[in-house]
Short mmCIF file of C-alpha atoms and ligand atoms in Angstrom, two decimals:
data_model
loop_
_atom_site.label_atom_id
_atom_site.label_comp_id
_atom_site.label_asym_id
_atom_site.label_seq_id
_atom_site.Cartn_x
_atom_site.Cartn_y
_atom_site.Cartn_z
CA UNK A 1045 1.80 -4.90 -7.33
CA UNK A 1046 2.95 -1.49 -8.93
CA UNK A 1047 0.90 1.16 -10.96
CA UNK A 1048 2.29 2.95 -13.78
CA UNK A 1049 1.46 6.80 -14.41
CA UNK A 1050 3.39 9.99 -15.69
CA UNK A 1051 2.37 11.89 -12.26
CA UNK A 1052 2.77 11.52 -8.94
CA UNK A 1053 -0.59 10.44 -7.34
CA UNK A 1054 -2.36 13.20 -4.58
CA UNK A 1055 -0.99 10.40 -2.05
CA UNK A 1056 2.67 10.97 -2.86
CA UNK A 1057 2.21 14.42 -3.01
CA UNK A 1058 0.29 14.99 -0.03
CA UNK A 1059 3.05 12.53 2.01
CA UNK A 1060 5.74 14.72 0.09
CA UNK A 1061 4.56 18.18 1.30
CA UNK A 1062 3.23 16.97 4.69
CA UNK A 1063 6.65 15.43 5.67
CA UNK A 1064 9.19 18.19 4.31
CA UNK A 1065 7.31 20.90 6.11
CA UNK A 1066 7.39 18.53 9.34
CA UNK A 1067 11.22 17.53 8.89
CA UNK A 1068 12.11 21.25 8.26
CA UNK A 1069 10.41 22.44 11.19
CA UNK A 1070 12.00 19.72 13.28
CA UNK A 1071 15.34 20.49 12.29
CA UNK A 1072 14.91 24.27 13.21
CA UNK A 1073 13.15 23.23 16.52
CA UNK A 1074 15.77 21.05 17.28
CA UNK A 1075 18.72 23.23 17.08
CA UNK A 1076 17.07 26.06 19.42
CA UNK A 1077 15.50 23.68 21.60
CA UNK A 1078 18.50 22.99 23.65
CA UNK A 1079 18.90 26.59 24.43
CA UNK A 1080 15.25 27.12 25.99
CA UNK A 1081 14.69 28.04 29.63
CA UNK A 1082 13.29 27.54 32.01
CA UNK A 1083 13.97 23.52 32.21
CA UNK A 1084 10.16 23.06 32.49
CA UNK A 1085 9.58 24.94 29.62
CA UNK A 1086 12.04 22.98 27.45
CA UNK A 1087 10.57 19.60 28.96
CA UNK A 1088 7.01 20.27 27.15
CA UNK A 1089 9.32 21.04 24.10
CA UNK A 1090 11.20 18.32 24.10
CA UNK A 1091 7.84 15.92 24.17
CA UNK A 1092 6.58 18.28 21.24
CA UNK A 1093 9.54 17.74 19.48
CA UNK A 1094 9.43 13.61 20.40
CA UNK A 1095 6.06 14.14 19.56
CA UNK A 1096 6.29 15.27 15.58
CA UNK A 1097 9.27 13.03 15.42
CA UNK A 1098 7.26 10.04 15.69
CA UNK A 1099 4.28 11.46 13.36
CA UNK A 1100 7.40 11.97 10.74
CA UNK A 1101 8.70 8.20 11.82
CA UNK A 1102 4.87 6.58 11.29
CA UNK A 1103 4.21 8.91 7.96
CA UNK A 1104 7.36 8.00 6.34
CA UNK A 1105 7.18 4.37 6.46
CA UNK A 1106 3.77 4.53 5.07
CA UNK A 1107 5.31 6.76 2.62
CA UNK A 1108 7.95 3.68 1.97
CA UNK A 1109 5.37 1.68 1.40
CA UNK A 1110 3.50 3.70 -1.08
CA UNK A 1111 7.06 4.05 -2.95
CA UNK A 1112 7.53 0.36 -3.10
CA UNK A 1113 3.92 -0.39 -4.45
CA UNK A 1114 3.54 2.82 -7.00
CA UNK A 1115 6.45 3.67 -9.65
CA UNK A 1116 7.07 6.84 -9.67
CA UNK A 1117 6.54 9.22 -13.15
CA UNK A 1118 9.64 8.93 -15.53
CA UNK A 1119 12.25 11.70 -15.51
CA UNK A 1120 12.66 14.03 -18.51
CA UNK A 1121 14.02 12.24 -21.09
CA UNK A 1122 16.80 14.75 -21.95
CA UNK A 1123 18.24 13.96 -18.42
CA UNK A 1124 22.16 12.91 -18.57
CA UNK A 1125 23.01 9.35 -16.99
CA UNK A 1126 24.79 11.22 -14.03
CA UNK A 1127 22.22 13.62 -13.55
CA UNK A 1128 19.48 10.52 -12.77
CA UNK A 1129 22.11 8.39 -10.67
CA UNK A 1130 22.36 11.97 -8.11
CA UNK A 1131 18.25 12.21 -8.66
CA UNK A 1132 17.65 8.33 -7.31
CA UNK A 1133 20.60 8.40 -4.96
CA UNK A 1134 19.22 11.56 -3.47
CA UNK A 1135 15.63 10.09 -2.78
CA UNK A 1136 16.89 7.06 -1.80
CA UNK A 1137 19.18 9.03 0.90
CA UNK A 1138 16.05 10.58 1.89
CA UNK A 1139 14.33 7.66 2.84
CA UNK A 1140 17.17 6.24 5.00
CA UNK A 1141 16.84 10.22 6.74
CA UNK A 1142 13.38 10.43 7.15
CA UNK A 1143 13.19 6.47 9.03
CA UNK A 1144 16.77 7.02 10.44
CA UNK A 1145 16.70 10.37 11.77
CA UNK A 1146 13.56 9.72 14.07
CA UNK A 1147 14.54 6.22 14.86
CA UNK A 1148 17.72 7.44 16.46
CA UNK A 1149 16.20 9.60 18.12
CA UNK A 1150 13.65 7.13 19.52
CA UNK A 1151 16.63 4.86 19.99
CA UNK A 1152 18.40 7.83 21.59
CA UNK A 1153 15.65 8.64 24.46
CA UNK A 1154 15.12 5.13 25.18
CA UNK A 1155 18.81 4.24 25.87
CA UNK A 1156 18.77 6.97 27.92
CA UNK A 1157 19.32 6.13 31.83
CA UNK A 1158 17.74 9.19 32.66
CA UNK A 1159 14.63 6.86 31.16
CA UNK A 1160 12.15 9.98 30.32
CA UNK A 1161 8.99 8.83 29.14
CA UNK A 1162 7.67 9.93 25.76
CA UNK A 1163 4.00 11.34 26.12
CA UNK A 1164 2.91 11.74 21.62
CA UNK A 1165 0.96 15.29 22.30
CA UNK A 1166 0.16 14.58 25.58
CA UNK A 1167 -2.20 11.81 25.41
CA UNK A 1168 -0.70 8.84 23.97
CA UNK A 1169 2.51 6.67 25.79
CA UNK A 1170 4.84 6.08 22.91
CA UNK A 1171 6.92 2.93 24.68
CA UNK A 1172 10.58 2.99 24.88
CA UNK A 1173 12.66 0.84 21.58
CA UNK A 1174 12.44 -2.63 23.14
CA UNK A 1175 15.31 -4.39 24.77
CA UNK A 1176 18.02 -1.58 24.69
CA UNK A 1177 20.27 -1.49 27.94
CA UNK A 1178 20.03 2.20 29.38
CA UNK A 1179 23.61 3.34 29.08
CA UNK A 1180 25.30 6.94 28.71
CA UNK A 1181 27.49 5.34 26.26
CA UNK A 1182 25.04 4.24 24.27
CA UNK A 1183 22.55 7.26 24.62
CA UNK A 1184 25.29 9.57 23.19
CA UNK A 1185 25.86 7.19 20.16
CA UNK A 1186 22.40 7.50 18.80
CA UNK A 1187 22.48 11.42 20.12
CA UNK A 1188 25.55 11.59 17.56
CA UNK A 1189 23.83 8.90 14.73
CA UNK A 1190 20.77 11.78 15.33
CA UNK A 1191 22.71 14.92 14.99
CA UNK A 1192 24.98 14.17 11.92
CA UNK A 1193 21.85 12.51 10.01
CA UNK A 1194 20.01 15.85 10.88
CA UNK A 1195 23.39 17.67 9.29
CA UNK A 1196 22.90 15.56 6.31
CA UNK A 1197 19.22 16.18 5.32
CA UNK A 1198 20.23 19.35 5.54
CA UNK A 1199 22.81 18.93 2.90
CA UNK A 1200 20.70 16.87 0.91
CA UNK A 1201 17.44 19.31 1.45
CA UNK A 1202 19.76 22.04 -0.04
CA UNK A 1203 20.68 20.24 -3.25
CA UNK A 1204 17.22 18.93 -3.67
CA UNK A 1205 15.97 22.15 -3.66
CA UNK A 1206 18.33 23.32 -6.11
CA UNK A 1207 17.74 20.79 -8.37
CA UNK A 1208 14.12 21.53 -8.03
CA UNK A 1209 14.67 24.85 -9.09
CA UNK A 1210 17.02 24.10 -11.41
CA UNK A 1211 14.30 21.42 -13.90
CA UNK A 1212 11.68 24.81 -13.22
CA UNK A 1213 13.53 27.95 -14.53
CA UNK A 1214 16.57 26.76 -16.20
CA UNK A 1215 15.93 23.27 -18.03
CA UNK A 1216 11.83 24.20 -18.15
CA UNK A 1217 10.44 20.64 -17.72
CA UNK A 1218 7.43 19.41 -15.36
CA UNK A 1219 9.62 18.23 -12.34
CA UNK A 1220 8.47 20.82 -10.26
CA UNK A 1221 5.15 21.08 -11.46
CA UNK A 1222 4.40 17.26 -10.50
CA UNK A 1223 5.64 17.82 -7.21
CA UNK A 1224 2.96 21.05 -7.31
CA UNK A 1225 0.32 20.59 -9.57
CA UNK A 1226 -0.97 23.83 -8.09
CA UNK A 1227 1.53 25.47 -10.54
CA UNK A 1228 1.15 25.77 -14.40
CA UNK A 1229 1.78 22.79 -16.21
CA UNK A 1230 4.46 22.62 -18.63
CA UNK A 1231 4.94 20.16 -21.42
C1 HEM B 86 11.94 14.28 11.65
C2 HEM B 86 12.38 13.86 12.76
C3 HEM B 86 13.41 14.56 13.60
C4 HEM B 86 14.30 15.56 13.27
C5 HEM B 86 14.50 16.23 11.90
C6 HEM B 86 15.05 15.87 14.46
C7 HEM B 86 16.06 16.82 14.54
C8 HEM B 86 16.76 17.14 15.69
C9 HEM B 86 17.83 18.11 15.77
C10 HEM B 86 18.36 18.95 14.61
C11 HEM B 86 18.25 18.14 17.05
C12 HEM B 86 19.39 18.98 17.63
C13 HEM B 86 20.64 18.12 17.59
C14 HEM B 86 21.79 18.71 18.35
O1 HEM B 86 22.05 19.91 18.24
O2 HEM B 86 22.46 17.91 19.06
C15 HEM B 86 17.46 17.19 17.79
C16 HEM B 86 17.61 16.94 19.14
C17 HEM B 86 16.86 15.99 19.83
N1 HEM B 86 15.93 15.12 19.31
FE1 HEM B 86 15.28 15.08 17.42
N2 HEM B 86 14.61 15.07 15.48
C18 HEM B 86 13.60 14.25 14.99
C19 HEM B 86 12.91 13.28 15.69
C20 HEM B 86 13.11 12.94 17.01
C21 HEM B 86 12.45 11.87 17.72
C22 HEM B 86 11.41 10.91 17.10
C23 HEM B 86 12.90 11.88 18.99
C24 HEM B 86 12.56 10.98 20.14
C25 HEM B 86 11.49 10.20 20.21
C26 HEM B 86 13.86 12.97 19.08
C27 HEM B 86 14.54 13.32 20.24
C28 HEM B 86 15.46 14.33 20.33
C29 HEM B 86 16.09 14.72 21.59
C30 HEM B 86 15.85 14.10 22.96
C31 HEM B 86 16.98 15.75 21.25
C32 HEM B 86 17.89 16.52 22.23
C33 HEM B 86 19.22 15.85 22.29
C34 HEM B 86 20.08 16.55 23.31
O3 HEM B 86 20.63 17.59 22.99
O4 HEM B 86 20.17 16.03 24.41
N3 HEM B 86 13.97 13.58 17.87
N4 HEM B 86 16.56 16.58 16.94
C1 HEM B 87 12.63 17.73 4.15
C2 HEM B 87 12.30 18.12 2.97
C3 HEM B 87 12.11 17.20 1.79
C4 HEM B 87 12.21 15.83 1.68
C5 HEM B 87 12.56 14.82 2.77
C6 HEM B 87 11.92 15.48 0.30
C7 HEM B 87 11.95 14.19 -0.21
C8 HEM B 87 11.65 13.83 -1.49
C9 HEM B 87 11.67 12.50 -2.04
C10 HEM B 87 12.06 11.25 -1.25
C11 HEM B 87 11.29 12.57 -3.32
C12 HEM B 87 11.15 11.39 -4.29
C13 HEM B 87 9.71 11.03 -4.42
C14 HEM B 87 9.58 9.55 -4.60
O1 HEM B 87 9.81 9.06 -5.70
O2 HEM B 87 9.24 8.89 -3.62
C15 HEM B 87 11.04 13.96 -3.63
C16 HEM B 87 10.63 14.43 -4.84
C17 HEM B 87 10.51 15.77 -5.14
N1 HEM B 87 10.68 16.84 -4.30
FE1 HEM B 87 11.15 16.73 -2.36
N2 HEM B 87 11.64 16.64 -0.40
C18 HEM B 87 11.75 17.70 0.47
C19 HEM B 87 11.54 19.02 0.19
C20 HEM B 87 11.27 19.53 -1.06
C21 HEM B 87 11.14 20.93 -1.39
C22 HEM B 87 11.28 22.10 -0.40
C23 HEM B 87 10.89 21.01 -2.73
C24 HEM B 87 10.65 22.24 -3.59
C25 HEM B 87 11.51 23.08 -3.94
C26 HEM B 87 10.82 19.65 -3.24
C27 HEM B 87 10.57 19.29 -4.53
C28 HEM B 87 10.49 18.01 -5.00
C29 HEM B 87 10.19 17.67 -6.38
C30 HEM B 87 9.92 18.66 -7.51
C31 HEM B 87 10.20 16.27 -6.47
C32 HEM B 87 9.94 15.42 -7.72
C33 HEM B 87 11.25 14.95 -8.26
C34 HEM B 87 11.04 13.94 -9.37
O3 HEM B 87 9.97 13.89 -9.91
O4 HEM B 87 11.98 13.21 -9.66
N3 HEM B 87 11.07 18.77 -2.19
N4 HEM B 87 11.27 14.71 -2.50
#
């Protein structure tokens, strides 16, 4: 079933905002997280870090499933053809980054043979991906599938922010306003 409306609804929004803030801070954390000492200190960070990863995981595939039952509002109809094939390509990339990018790393800790356990804030054992052999091989694929997907949102976060700004100040449509109804509306 799929509802029509010229805004996004306070779901979408609050999934939006919740999300980005979480990826952003995960991609920061996990670049300086490797260089922590001591080792005990960068085990609790690591499980933090496993931790969000997995709130990100669970929150974006009931994101994906709010996207596939809600259409999302119309772009500005001055838009050029090209200019709404980078827009739905770029969204569409970020929902393969915000499932992917947690799932290898979920993938990449459970194919691990050093066979860590994942504890989500402590309190609740998040089980390893079922079925996958424990190999170095394959625990350094999905370390790679992680890292270069983590390069690539950050590509994509870049442009996306552009563009953002871009429909605001230059082209002076509601893009960004729908995104932040906080901010004055614009016709
Ligand atoms: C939004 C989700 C996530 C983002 C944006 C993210 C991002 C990153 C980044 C940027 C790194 C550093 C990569 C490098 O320099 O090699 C990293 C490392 C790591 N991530 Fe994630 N991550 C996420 C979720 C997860 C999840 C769900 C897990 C596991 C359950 C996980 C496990 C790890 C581990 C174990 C490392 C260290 C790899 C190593 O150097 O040995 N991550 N992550
Ligand atoms: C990790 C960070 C981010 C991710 C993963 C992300 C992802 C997305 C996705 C998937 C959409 C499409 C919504 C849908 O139809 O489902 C979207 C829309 C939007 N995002 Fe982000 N976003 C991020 C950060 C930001 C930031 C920092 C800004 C502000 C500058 C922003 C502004 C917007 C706006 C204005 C829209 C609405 C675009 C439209 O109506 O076509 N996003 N974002």
């Amino acid at each position: 079933m799929s509802t029509q409306s010229t805004q996004y609804t306070n779901v979408a929004i609050t999934l939006h905002w919740v999300i980005a803030v979480l990826i952003i801070a995960q991609l920061i954390g996990g670049e300086i997280m490797g260089q922590l000492q001591p080792i005990s200190f960068r085990f609790e960070i690591y499980q933090l870090h496993k931790s969000f990863g997995i709130i990100v995981l669970l929150l974006s595939l009931a994101r994906l499933g709010w996207r596939l039952t809600h259409t999302p509002p119309p772009l500005p109809s001055g838009m050029e053809p090209w200019e709404r094939l980078v827009s739905k390509t770029t969204h569409i990339l970020f929902y393969v980054l915000m499932i992917g990018i947690p799932m290898a790393g979920w993938l990449m800790v459970s194919a691990s043979p050093m066979n860590i356990d994942t504890m989500i804030f402590k309190i609740i054992p998040w089980p390893h991906f079922p079925g996958i052999p424990q190999t170095e091989a394959l625990e350094a694929f999905f370390k790679d599938v992680h890292n270069y997907m983590a390069i690539a949102a950050v590509v994509l976060i870049v442009l996306h922010v552009a563009a953002a700004l871009k429909h605001h100040f230059v082209n002076r449509d509601a893009v960004l306003t729908r995104m932040i109804p906080s901010l004055k509306k614009r016709s």
